[in-house]
Amino acid sequence: MKRVLKWNGRLLLRDWKTRLLLIGFFLFLGTFSLLYRQQNVVLPETQLRSEYSDAHNIFRLIPDAHFEGELGEEVQQRLGRNSTLIGLNRYILTQREGNTVDGLEDVVSDYLDNGRTMAENNLFLLEATEFESHDLLTSVYLPSRSEIEREIAFYDALEESDLPIEWNPYASSQILEQQLELFVSVVLFIAIALLAGDHFTKDQENNYSVTQGLPLPMKTQWRGRSFLLWLMTWLAALLGIGVSYGLSLFFETTGSLNYPVELYVDQAVTYIPLWQYGLLLTGLGMIVSYLFLLIITGLSWMIRNIYLTLFIVAAFVFLPQVWTLLDPWTSWQPSFYTEVVAVVSGQSAMQFDLPGIVYWKLPIVALGVWLALEGVFHIIFKLIPTQRSGLKRRVIE
Amino acid sequence: MTLEVKNITVAYGEREVLSDISFKLDNSQIIGLVAPNGTGKTTLFNAIMRFIPVKAGHVYVDDQEYTAKDKDVLKLHQLITFFPDQADLHENFSGTEHIEMYADMWAGKKDHVRDIINRLEMDDYVDRKVSTYSLGMRQRLCFAMVIASDTPIMFMDEVMNGLDPENVSLVSDILIELRDEGKIIIVASHLLDNLDEYANKVFFLKDKKLHFVFDHSDEKIDYFKLLCTEEQVQYLETHVTLPEETIHLGNNVLCIPLNDLSEAEQLAIYKHLRHLKDVEITVGPLGTSEYYSHLYGLKIHSFNRGHQHDEPVSK
């Protein structure tokens, strides 16, 4: 294996296509924090402004008569209180000082406390089913119960970490999170598909008599090649992400790597620090990408047509969408786990109505898939006729 | 070390390419493999290497069978190297890297690489990228790669292609050295006279079979080998009684066996030859070239030096 890695590594790095792809990949990720600044991002403060407006509108939509009576008055009071709290939190954010404003603590209170009170109010409103405009409240104004619970958990997590609410979506840590998510869900697959799509084929066709007859099994070459591409991809990616993070430290506020991020596990959402979330995404992305590389490298040797290979890979990536139409039947279905971010955040569990789609199943599923791939390609490599399809050791004499 | 091939038959669909080929080789041997294009030389190599499926037959090294199973094929490839095709070299690699790669992959060591480069006089170009090499440079590189692998059995397919006479001689010398080290080497080549310089035996493939084996260790008889025109042959036949075993080769070569001729009779023939214009004569046993012409009915239609008809036959 050492020899395969050494010589295939040299071979890959001598190829300009590999070099250009890796450089392009590195540049894209390395400049992400700079490019990302050009995007239209909704500032938390702007988002609160919109919520503030919603809170006002709900008063206009609900007939005054519905606010009469004990329950009506309580609802009106809580809606009004929410409106005030949104305004206060908006003000706290605009001051960019943390969870409160120096000297005005008694007036504006604390962002987290305000948030919690709003959440409690919303829970009360959710349960006030006897309120005449309850349907209007739930359809226009109120978030779902799970969203409210998530908000509370988020505030608790912030408090536990002794962190202020992040007012800056461009903060280094926030961009890092965005970048990791984008990378693991889309960019990674494009990169590995382009890198691995035709390499194996090219070597076998253009250097057939040099590569054939090497005293190494085809499977060793396949594994070695996949591992090399995986290593190169991740080295370029991690280096690029590191550079991007480093650059953003110069241009923006740093944010915190302990900032809480949602993690879906055991039918509930918990919050973990950003650095743990980042490591989790990276680790799971590494597992999924290695399996994809095994598939692409193997297919490129079998199919020898980069376009068809890329098409099949794309089909694998989009395979989970099939389960929106068909009965997905079990959360152990491997195709769910190609979308790492959706699995980690619980989106997949919600989308497919399978609470069992959780991140810790991914390594187990991956192990199964890896064993299956070993078996499948063992057969495929045996069946590939070296003498046909353009692969032959010189013209037969 | 021995290499034995038993009853190998290769077919592509219904079309049989090789049929029932068998031979056994001991170590320290160079075998010439000779046949016209498309007769199955490379297919035979491919079949022994298990690059292609065989319809029937067995391959043994040191009396141990190597089947088409993955494990066997892998072990077989550790014992045999197949001369690479120069068009398949990695254009982005240098010659040294190619040689090192083969040395590393098979021998697991690289300390002999410089010696090989020196021996093949490749120093001045071997560190450049292959994309800058000429045909002959590439061919020497391919040869160097096989030597670097240092396997006990080597298949040298078209090893002399593109080499100038000096390099043909250099490669021939190294082949002899490799044989002396105990290696089994099969050389497929169209340089028939060159094969006679180092091959212990020459295998002739014909009609899908191993048709004839020319063994250089067999006792041989000498011949007058005349390169002449048809008219000159006719002249000779009317003036001298040639032995019955005289062979007319299609490539304008007349081979007259000397074993039954007295010195006086040989002299008589020689005197007549001296009267013929532009006839070349060599004396010696039949070589690969003559057997080739004889077996494959080689006819050189272009044998005409432009002035045969000035004076077709001498006085």
XYZ file of C-alpha atoms in Angstrom:
712
model
C 0.000 0.000 0.000
C 2.885 2.348 0.843
C 4.231 1.959 -2.683
C 0.820 2.597 -4.223
C 0.430 5.770 -2.205
C 3.904 6.967 -3.106
C 3.742 6.425 -6.859
C 0.074 7.167 -7.362
C 0.492 10.269 -5.258
C 3.251 11.515 -7.524
C 1.238 10.595 -10.559
C -1.820 12.492 -9.360
C 0.088 15.580 -8.335
C 1.949 15.731 -11.645
C -1.338 15.967 -13.476
C -2.351 19.547 -14.189
C -6.017 18.735 -13.874
C -5.501 17.591 -10.298
C -3.337 20.600 -9.524
C -5.798 23.072 -10.977
C -8.756 21.486 -9.218
C -6.985 21.470 -5.872
C -5.759 25.040 -6.310
C -9.226 26.193 -7.402
C -10.788 24.345 -4.546
C -8.325 25.878 -2.072
C -8.831 29.385 -3.478
C -12.602 29.074 -3.305
C -12.535 27.945 0.308
C -9.653 30.212 1.282
C -11.436 33.324 0.080
C -14.849 32.245 1.287
C -14.916 34.667 4.213
C -14.082 37.543 1.853
C -16.561 36.454 -0.824
C -19.220 35.760 1.759
C -19.093 39.438 2.781
C -20.535 40.255 -0.620
C -23.690 38.262 0.103
C -26.932 39.750 1.330
C -27.190 38.556 4.878
C -30.128 39.235 7.149
C -28.721 40.816 10.284
C -30.303 39.548 13.535
C -31.307 43.093 14.208
C -33.128 43.278 10.856
C -34.797 39.985 11.585
C -36.048 41.325 14.907
C -37.367 44.372 13.132
C -39.505 42.114 10.989
C -40.739 40.257 14.060
C -41.512 43.603 15.659
C -43.619 44.506 12.673
C -45.430 41.133 12.842
C -46.182 41.716 16.502
C -47.793 45.056 15.657
C -49.758 43.682 12.766
C -51.315 40.948 14.808
C -53.036 43.575 16.896
C -54.614 45.020 13.773
C -55.710 41.621 12.519
C -57.426 40.486 15.716
C -60.773 42.159 16.285
C -60.860 44.274 19.455
C -63.817 42.270 20.726
C -61.627 39.154 21.031
C -59.425 40.924 23.566
C -62.309 41.287 25.935
C -62.686 38.964 28.903
C -60.004 37.560 31.199
C -58.307 35.389 28.611
C -58.549 38.086 25.937
C -56.895 40.612 28.199
C -54.145 38.175 29.170
C -53.448 37.479 25.494
C -53.411 41.170 24.679
C -51.050 41.824 27.551
C -48.632 39.081 26.507
C -48.695 40.162 22.869
C -48.000 43.695 23.958
C -45.206 42.535 26.258
C -43.665 40.549 23.394
C -43.764 43.619 21.205
C -41.916 45.584 23.870
C -39.373 42.793 24.432
C -38.663 42.531 20.721
C -38.059 46.238 20.673
C -35.704 46.010 23.629
C -33.760 43.115 22.175
C -33.526 44.958 18.887
C -32.071 47.912 20.712
C -29.575 45.658 22.560
C -28.427 44.218 19.243
C -27.983 47.601 17.639
C -25.719 48.670 20.513
C -23.458 45.659 19.869
C -22.265 45.515 23.452
C -23.439 42.070 24.480
C -26.583 40.848 26.166
C -27.364 44.236 27.656
C -26.411 47.891 27.323
C -24.074 49.516 29.798
C -25.884 51.935 32.094
C -29.294 50.893 30.763
C -29.475 47.466 32.337
C -32.572 48.370 34.331
C -34.323 49.666 31.247
C -33.475 47.167 28.536
C -32.903 44.186 30.877
C -30.997 41.255 29.366
C -31.304 39.790 25.864
C -31.551 36.255 27.166
C -34.059 37.060 29.872
C -36.139 38.977 27.367
C -35.943 36.076 24.963
C -36.997 33.584 27.592
C -39.934 35.746 28.641
C -41.037 35.994 24.996
C -40.762 32.232 24.678
C -42.843 31.741 27.812
C -45.426 34.177 26.481
C -45.526 32.315 23.217
C -46.003 29.000 25.015
C -48.905 30.530 26.905
C -50.398 31.831 23.666
C -50.012 28.421 22.064
C -51.978 26.836 24.864
C -54.690 29.524 24.914
C -56.829 27.515 22.525
C -60.004 29.064 23.825
C -58.944 32.476 22.612
C -61.239 33.281 19.680
C -58.449 34.260 17.254
C -56.169 31.411 18.303
C -56.058 30.029 14.751
C -54.996 33.409 13.469
C -52.332 33.614 16.149
C -50.845 30.236 15.288
C -50.991 30.717 11.522
C -49.593 34.257 11.388
C -47.654 34.964 14.515
C -46.671 32.079 16.717
C -43.759 29.736 16.101
C -44.307 26.013 16.679
C -43.850 24.502 20.093
C -40.641 22.778 19.061
C -39.242 26.052 17.757
C -40.065 27.768 21.025
C -38.431 24.974 23.007
C -35.392 25.252 20.809
C -35.201 28.973 21.475
C -35.292 28.380 25.215
C -32.601 25.730 24.945
C -30.513 28.126 22.870
C -30.757 30.858 25.502
C -29.851 28.348 28.212
C -26.844 27.222 26.220
C -25.726 30.810 25.718
C -26.040 31.439 29.411
C -24.138 28.268 30.314
C -21.279 29.301 28.036
C -21.472 32.818 29.387
C -21.724 34.164 25.850
C -23.546 37.182 24.451
C -25.945 36.883 21.566
C -24.031 37.175 18.286
C -25.151 40.355 16.572
C -22.776 39.909 13.626
C -23.556 37.190 11.086
C -20.195 37.973 9.448
C -18.257 37.114 12.612
C -15.417 34.686 11.932
C -17.023 31.873 13.870
C -20.363 32.361 12.106
C -18.757 32.314 8.666
C -16.801 29.229 9.653
C -20.029 27.468 10.499
C -21.654 28.541 7.231
C -18.590 27.501 5.272
C -18.356 24.078 6.881
C -22.017 23.427 6.214
C -21.778 24.492 2.590
C -18.606 22.490 2.115
C -19.866 19.262 3.637
C -23.222 19.405 1.884
C -22.324 20.514 -1.663
C -18.770 21.568 -2.486
C -17.135 18.402 -1.214
C -19.093 16.191 -3.580
C -18.407 18.369 -6.595
C -14.702 18.391 -5.783
C -14.300 14.672 -5.284
C -16.426 13.803 -8.285
C -14.310 16.016 -10.539
C -11.068 14.777 -9.038
C -11.819 11.102 -9.127
C -14.128 10.962 -12.134
C -11.621 9.945 -14.752
C -8.227 9.487 -13.154
C -8.261 5.787 -12.785
C -9.571 5.369 -16.305
C -6.994 7.692 -17.760
C -4.197 5.758 -16.172
C -5.495 2.418 -17.218
C -6.017 3.515 -20.794
C -3.051 5.770 -21.394
C -0.522 3.900 -19.331
C -1.964 0.473 -19.589
C 1.175 -1.560 -20.137
C 3.017 0.346 -17.413
C 0.268 0.001 -14.820
C -0.911 -3.494 -15.702
C 1.198 -6.285 -14.455
C 2.317 -4.365 -11.401
C 2.533 -6.892 -8.599
C -0.339 -5.231 -6.768
C -3.976 -6.294 -6.690
C -6.431 -4.007 -8.426
C -8.244 -3.571 -5.118
C -5.118 -2.256 -3.447
C -4.707 0.279 -6.236
C -8.378 1.211 -5.966
C -8.199 1.726 -2.211
C -4.912 3.573 -2.466
C -6.138 5.883 -5.190
C -9.338 6.652 -3.296
C -7.413 7.363 -0.104
C -4.978 9.667 -1.919
C -7.752 11.695 -3.482
C -9.509 11.851 -0.141
C -6.331 13.054 1.542
C -5.643 15.684 -1.125
C -9.219 16.934 -1.072
C -9.297 17.282 2.685
C -5.856 18.808 2.927
C -6.801 21.460 0.370
C -10.158 21.965 2.066
C -8.913 22.240 5.635
C -6.104 24.506 4.543
C -8.579 26.672 2.626
C -11.033 26.775 5.518
C -8.190 27.647 7.888
C -7.002 30.474 5.637
C -10.555 31.759 5.277
C -11.018 31.734 9.035
C -7.670 33.451 9.544
C -8.531 36.165 7.012
C -11.924 36.782 8.553
C -10.257 37.427 11.915
C -8.676 40.506 10.349
C -11.837 41.850 8.778
C -14.580 41.011 11.241
C -15.328 40.402 14.878
C -14.065 37.013 15.941
C -17.245 35.580 17.372
C -16.865 32.574 19.596
C -15.975 28.990 18.774
C -18.024 28.049 21.820
C -21.170 29.574 20.339
C -24.009 27.053 20.671
C -25.115 25.193 17.557
C -28.092 22.878 17.205
C -27.548 19.143 17.230
C -30.410 16.744 16.712
C -30.159 13.614 18.792
C -32.662 11.197 20.309
C -35.720 13.017 19.010
C -34.653 16.277 20.615
C -32.430 19.226 19.886
C -29.463 19.899 22.041
C -26.827 22.590 21.702
C -23.125 21.949 21.408
C -20.244 24.409 21.038
C -19.398 25.440 17.486
C -15.959 23.811 17.591
C -17.532 20.466 18.474
C -20.119 20.940 15.749
C -17.317 21.719 13.299
C -15.375 18.612 14.247
C -18.527 16.509 13.998
C -19.347 17.821 10.510
C -15.737 17.356 9.404
C -15.524 13.833 10.775
C -18.822 12.728 9.268
C -17.972 14.494 5.998
C -14.677 12.606 5.915
C -16.450 9.284 6.300
C -19.059 10.017 3.641
C -16.521 11.471 1.203
C -14.236 8.435 1.514
C -17.118 6.137 0.642
C -18.028 8.356 -2.293
C -14.432 8.304 -3.475
C -14.379 4.522 -3.360
C -17.533 4.499 -5.477
C -16.316 7.123 -7.960
C -12.849 5.657 -8.360
C -14.264 2.189 -8.780
C -16.898 3.370 -11.228
C -14.371 5.366 -13.228
C -12.420 2.160 -13.738
C -15.541 0.234 -14.622
C -17.407 2.763 -16.765
C -14.501 4.774 -18.183
C -16.729 7.690 -19.008
C -16.423 10.693 -16.730
C -19.857 12.067 -17.622
C -21.641 8.848 -16.790
C -19.621 8.531 -13.598
C -20.546 12.063 -12.548
C -24.174 11.407 -13.406
C -24.263 8.314 -11.207
C -22.559 10.171 -8.362
C -25.086 12.990 -8.658
C -27.839 10.388 -8.530
C -26.398 9.036 -5.285
C -26.255 12.530 -3.793
C -29.873 13.249 -4.697
C -31.120 9.760 -3.882
C -32.624 10.801 -0.511
C -35.162 12.922 -2.395
C -36.742 9.712 -3.626
C -37.911 9.052 -0.069
C -40.101 12.118 -0.169
C -42.181 10.234 -2.740
C -41.755 6.658 -1.563
C -42.043 5.137 1.873
C -38.572 5.496 3.406
C -39.200 2.455 5.620
C -36.189 2.708 7.975
C -33.829 5.274 9.399
C -30.935 2.906 8.644
C -31.373 3.607 4.929
C -27.800 4.606 3.833
C -28.937 7.208 1.311
C -30.201 9.486 4.112
C -26.706 9.930 5.410
C -25.250 11.555 2.306
C -26.718 14.834 3.571
C -24.587 15.236 6.651
C -25.821 18.710 7.651
C -29.464 17.727 7.350
C -28.850 14.647 9.490
C -26.962 16.558 12.179
C -29.508 19.362 12.349
C -32.480 17.016 12.355
C -33.885 18.312 9.060
C -33.761 14.816 7.558
C -35.580 13.355 10.551
C -38.310 15.959 10.113
C -38.459 15.822 6.312
C -38.814 12.056 6.135
C -40.763 11.769 9.377
C -38.226 9.324 10.755
C -36.993 10.509 14.159
C -34.362 7.764 14.050
C -32.225 9.547 11.466
C -29.484 10.681 13.819
C -25.826 11.478 13.361
C -24.428 8.601 15.456
C -25.923 6.081 13.045
C -23.829 7.447 10.199
C -20.545 5.683 11.115
C -22.404 2.406 11.609
C -24.224 2.727 8.287
C -20.933 3.754 6.674
C -19.241 0.619 7.949
C -21.970 -1.477 6.376
C -21.733 0.427 3.100
C -17.945 0.096 3.084
C -18.174 -3.686 3.522
C -20.771 -3.838 0.761
C -18.548 -1.766 -1.557
C -15.601 -4.050 -0.889
C -17.745 -7.008 -1.881
C -19.285 -5.375 -4.934
C -16.014 -4.091 -6.336
C -14.319 -7.390 -5.623
C -16.761 -8.916 -8.089
C -16.620 -5.976 -10.496
C -12.829 -6.019 -10.720
C -12.970 -9.709 -11.454
C -15.539 -9.225 -14.192
C -13.853 -6.335 -15.965
C -12.441 -7.834 -19.111
C -9.049 -6.251 -19.586
C -8.954 -7.233 -23.217
C -12.076 -5.355 -24.223
C -13.437 -1.841 -24.213
C -10.201 -0.290 -25.310
C -8.205 -1.705 -22.484
C -5.613 -3.982 -23.929
C -1.984 -4.545 -23.678
C -1.001 -3.536 -27.186
C -2.753 -4.647 -30.300
C -3.104 -8.383 -30.298
C -0.565 -10.024 -32.506
C 13.648 -21.606 -11.763
C 11.505 -23.126 -14.527
C 8.666 -21.777 -16.593
C 6.311 -24.310 -18.068
C 3.392 -23.636 -20.330
C 1.080 -26.584 -20.898
C -1.514 -26.836 -23.641
C -2.428 -23.156 -23.688
C -5.320 -22.392 -26.022
C -6.634 -18.858 -26.469
C -9.822 -17.958 -28.277
C -11.762 -14.757 -28.787
C -15.291 -16.008 -29.099
C -15.260 -18.621 -31.804
C -11.927 -17.494 -33.224
C -9.006 -19.492 -31.883
C -5.785 -17.499 -31.807
C -3.437 -19.954 -30.148
C -3.894 -23.665 -29.928
C -2.302 -26.145 -27.585
C 0.970 -24.334 -26.959
C 3.373 -26.153 -24.656
C 6.992 -25.649 -23.653
C 9.210 -25.813 -20.608
C 12.144 -23.496 -19.967
C 14.939 -23.792 -17.440
C 16.747 -20.854 -15.947
C 19.562 -19.081 -17.798
C 17.851 -19.166 -21.133
C 16.926 -16.634 -23.759
C 14.158 -17.715 -26.070
C 13.464 -15.912 -29.305
C 9.781 -15.785 -30.188
C 9.244 -15.308 -33.875
C 6.198 -15.005 -36.084
C 4.736 -12.566 -38.583
C 2.495 -9.808 -37.279
C -0.901 -10.999 -36.033
C 0.209 -14.552 -35.371
C -0.144 -14.460 -31.607
C 3.175 -13.506 -30.017
C 1.766 -10.827 -27.738
C -1.317 -12.946 -27.114
C 0.922 -15.717 -25.862
C 2.585 -13.291 -23.450
C -0.818 -11.961 -22.372
C -2.091 -15.474 -21.800
C 0.883 -16.533 -19.689
C 0.604 -13.316 -17.670
C -3.129 -14.017 -17.246
C -4.029 -10.665 -18.710
C -6.512 -12.461 -20.906
C -8.598 -15.516 -20.144
C -7.397 -18.753 -21.704
C -9.723 -21.322 -23.128
C -7.509 -24.098 -21.795
C -4.044 -24.683 -20.451
C -1.827 -24.234 -17.443
C 1.115 -22.107 -16.397
C 3.708 -23.425 -13.967
C 6.675 -21.723 -12.389
C 8.975 -24.074 -10.532
C 6.352 -26.775 -11.029
C 3.776 -24.794 -9.109
C 0.647 -23.957 -11.050
C -0.491 -20.357 -11.340
C -4.188 -20.213 -12.161
C -6.341 -17.218 -13.053
C -7.262 -16.714 -9.405
C -6.381 -13.298 -8.000
C -3.819 -14.648 -5.588
C -2.051 -16.710 -8.228
C -2.039 -13.873 -10.741
C -0.532 -11.560 -8.154
C 2.219 -14.045 -7.334
C 2.829 -14.622 -11.029
C 3.231 -10.898 -11.594
C 5.826 -10.817 -8.860
C 7.840 -13.349 -10.848
C 7.363 -12.068 -14.382
C 7.692 -8.609 -15.878
C 6.293 -7.759 -19.244
C 8.117 -5.205 -21.352
C 6.042 -1.992 -21.266
C 4.882 -0.257 -24.372
C 6.714 3.008 -24.876
C 3.469 4.786 -25.771
C 2.197 3.958 -22.289
C 4.942 5.732 -20.358
C 3.866 8.539 -18.040
C 4.721 11.686 -19.945
C 5.026 13.735 -16.735
C 7.514 11.389 -15.108
C 11.244 11.390 -15.707
C 13.044 8.295 -16.892
C 14.642 7.893 -13.471
C 11.238 7.914 -11.818
C 9.994 5.214 -14.171
C 12.977 3.031 -13.428
C 12.698 3.701 -9.702
C 9.005 2.887 -9.798
C 9.627 -0.530 -11.341
C 12.549 -1.166 -8.991
C 10.431 -0.188 -6.000
C 7.358 -2.131 -7.052
C 9.118 -5.410 -7.768
C 12.515 -5.464 -6.175
C 11.618 -3.228 -3.228
C 14.999 -1.519 -3.547
C 16.418 1.228 -5.701
C 20.163 0.958 -5.160
C 20.718 -0.665 -8.549
C 18.917 2.037 -10.508
C 21.995 4.205 -11.139
C 23.991 1.175 -12.324
C 21.272 0.369 -14.827
C 21.216 3.949 -16.069
C 24.986 3.936 -16.490
C 24.999 0.538 -18.140
C 22.398 1.667 -20.676
C 24.180 4.992 -21.193
C 21.098 7.008 -20.314
C 22.740 9.534 -17.981
C 22.404 12.489 -20.292
C 18.617 12.329 -20.606
C 17.173 10.082 -17.947
C 16.317 12.894 -15.520
C 14.294 14.770 -18.115
C 10.570 14.282 -18.495
C 9.582 11.443 -20.807
C 7.604 13.829 -23.003
C 10.939 15.072 -24.406
C 12.243 11.617 -25.358
C 12.753 10.215 -28.822
C 11.568 6.756 -29.844
C 14.921 5.148 -29.092
C 15.247 6.858 -25.719
C 11.826 5.613 -24.691
C 12.677 2.109 -25.808
C 15.859 2.070 -23.757
C 13.858 3.380 -20.812
C 11.315 0.563 -21.127
C 14.189 -1.905 -21.209
C 15.769 -0.275 -18.151
C 12.445 -0.548 -16.288
C 12.244 -4.276 -16.899
C 15.832 -4.764 -15.766
C 15.124 -2.718 -12.646
C 12.249 -5.035 -11.729
C 14.851 -7.795 -11.449
C 12.281 -10.595 -11.759
C 13.493 -14.090 -12.574
C 11.368 -14.217 -15.728
C 11.143 -11.400 -18.277
C 9.003 -11.056 -21.381
C 10.651 -8.691 -23.835
C 8.065 -7.912 -26.464
C 9.513 -6.031 -29.441
C 12.433 -4.980 -27.313
C 14.587 -3.814 -30.228
C 11.950 -1.561 -31.818
C 13.294 1.874 -32.630
C 16.840 1.156 -31.486
C 19.870 2.038 -33.603
C 22.482 -0.683 -34.298
C 24.674 0.488 -31.427
C 21.831 0.240 -28.943
C 20.676 -3.062 -30.387
C 24.135 -4.344 -29.622
C 24.085 -2.804 -26.136
C 20.701 -4.329 -25.307
C 21.830 -7.684 -26.718
C 24.883 -7.641 -24.449
C 22.742 -6.900 -21.414
C 20.331 -9.685 -22.325
C 23.271 -12.067 -22.309
C 24.364 -10.740 -18.910
C 20.856 -11.228 -17.557
C 20.806 -14.786 -18.846
C 24.127 -15.410 -17.129
C 22.514 -14.231 -13.892
C 20.037 -17.090 -14.276
C 17.021 -15.329 -15.743
C 14.533 -16.770 -18.193
C 13.940 -14.262 -20.966
C 11.576 -14.551 -23.899
C 12.284 -12.034 -26.622
C 9.731 -11.385 -29.342
C 11.555 -9.663 -32.150
C 11.657 -9.169 -35.874
C 15.430 -8.660 -35.860
C 16.016 -12.265 -36.793
C 19.768 -12.198 -37.262
C 20.115 -10.361 -33.972
C 18.255 -13.185 -32.203
C 20.920 -15.608 -33.369
C 23.472 -13.605 -31.416
C 22.033 -14.460 -28.007
C 18.986 -16.747 -28.136
C 19.401 -20.312 -26.943
C 16.321 -21.328 -28.856
C 13.933 -19.677 -31.242
C 10.239 -20.522 -31.143
C 8.303 -20.148 -34.393
C 4.556 -19.688 -34.098
C 2.531 -20.768 -37.104
C -1.048 -21.851 -37.668
C -1.864 -21.049 -34.004
C 0.722 -23.531 -32.797
C 4.303 -23.635 -31.666
C 5.284 -24.867 -35.101
C 9.035 -25.228 -34.841
C 11.806 -24.791 -32.299
C 15.189 -23.817 -33.621
C 17.701 -24.946 -31.010
C 21.105 -23.365 -31.313
C 22.651 -26.162 -29.281
C 21.728 -28.741 -31.929
C 24.445 -29.885 -34.282
C 24.216 -27.963 -37.540
C 25.442 -28.325 -41.055
C 27.011 -25.549 -43.069
C 25.498 -24.053 -46.185
C 26.475 -21.757 -48.984
C 23.890 -19.006 -48.592
C 23.572 -17.037 -51.786
C 21.648 -13.804 -52.149
C 20.898 -13.668 -55.852
C 18.200 -13.254 -58.495
C 16.014 -15.986 -60.033
C 18.006 -15.784 -63.276
C 21.233 -16.293 -61.413
C 19.771 -19.343 -59.682
C 18.752 -20.775 -63.032
C 22.253 -20.176 -64.401
C 23.755 -21.978 -61.446
C 21.384 -24.916 -61.753
C 22.261 -25.385 -65.440
C 25.993 -25.304 -64.800
C 26.299 -27.185 -61.499
C 24.523 -30.135 -59.989
C 23.139 -28.860 -56.734
C 22.368 -31.281 -53.855
C 18.746 -32.339 -53.474
C 18.530 -30.692 -50.037
C 19.217 -27.293 -51.560
C 16.650 -24.814 -50.279
C 15.170 -22.017 -52.375
C 14.013 -19.324 -50.040
C 11.471 -16.795 -51.164
C 13.649 -13.908 -50.169
C 16.041 -14.646 -53.020
C 18.308 -16.788 -50.926
C 19.604 -20.094 -52.169
C 20.922 -22.367 -49.437
C 23.220 -25.152 -50.618
C 24.110 -27.744 -47.949
C 27.814 -28.529 -47.842
C 27.822 -31.717 -45.767
C 27.613 -34.060 -48.795
C 29.837 -32.006 -51.063
C 33.537 -32.616 -51.417
C 35.929 -29.714 -51.288
C 36.329 -29.901 -55.079
C 32.563 -29.711 -55.587
C 32.335 -26.789 -53.219
C 35.132 -25.073 -55.104
C 33.373 -25.691 -58.417
C 30.256 -23.986 -57.147
C 32.328 -21.155 -55.814
C 34.048 -20.675 -59.172
C 30.721 -20.350 -60.920
C 29.564 -17.901 -58.329
C 32.543 -15.739 -59.011
C 31.274 -15.376 -62.586
C 27.936 -14.049 -61.415
C 27.521 -10.382 -60.936
C 26.321 -8.905 -57.651
C 25.857 -12.145 -55.731
C 26.480 -12.249 -52.027
C 27.693 -15.447 -50.450
C 27.978 -16.414 -46.841
C 28.989 -19.736 -45.401
C 27.518 -21.145 -42.229
C 24.584 -22.947 -40.722
C 21.005 -21.836 -41.346
C 19.905 -19.108 -38.952
C 16.592 -17.789 -37.681
C 16.268 -15.593 -40.730
C 16.508 -18.553 -43.128
C 14.118 -20.662 -41.058
C 11.712 -17.760 -40.974
C 11.771 -17.407 -44.779
C 11.389 -21.111 -45.159
C 8.550 -21.513 -42.661
C 6.504 -18.482 -43.596
C 7.317 -18.513 -47.332
C 8.743 -15.025 -47.097
C 9.047 -13.498 -50.542
C 10.910 -10.314 -51.114
C 9.290 -8.884 -54.206
C 11.409 -5.797 -54.063
C 14.777 -7.483 -54.439
C 16.100 -5.424 -57.321
C 19.181 -3.328 -57.048
C 18.434 -1.544 -60.255
C 21.090 -3.036 -62.508
C 20.388 -6.799 -62.512
C 19.154 -6.553 -66.078
C 22.236 -4.784 -67.362
C 23.957 -8.111 -67.609
C 21.598 -10.757 -66.259
C 24.063 -13.574 -66.382
C 27.796 -13.404 -66.795
C 29.756 -15.154 -69.505
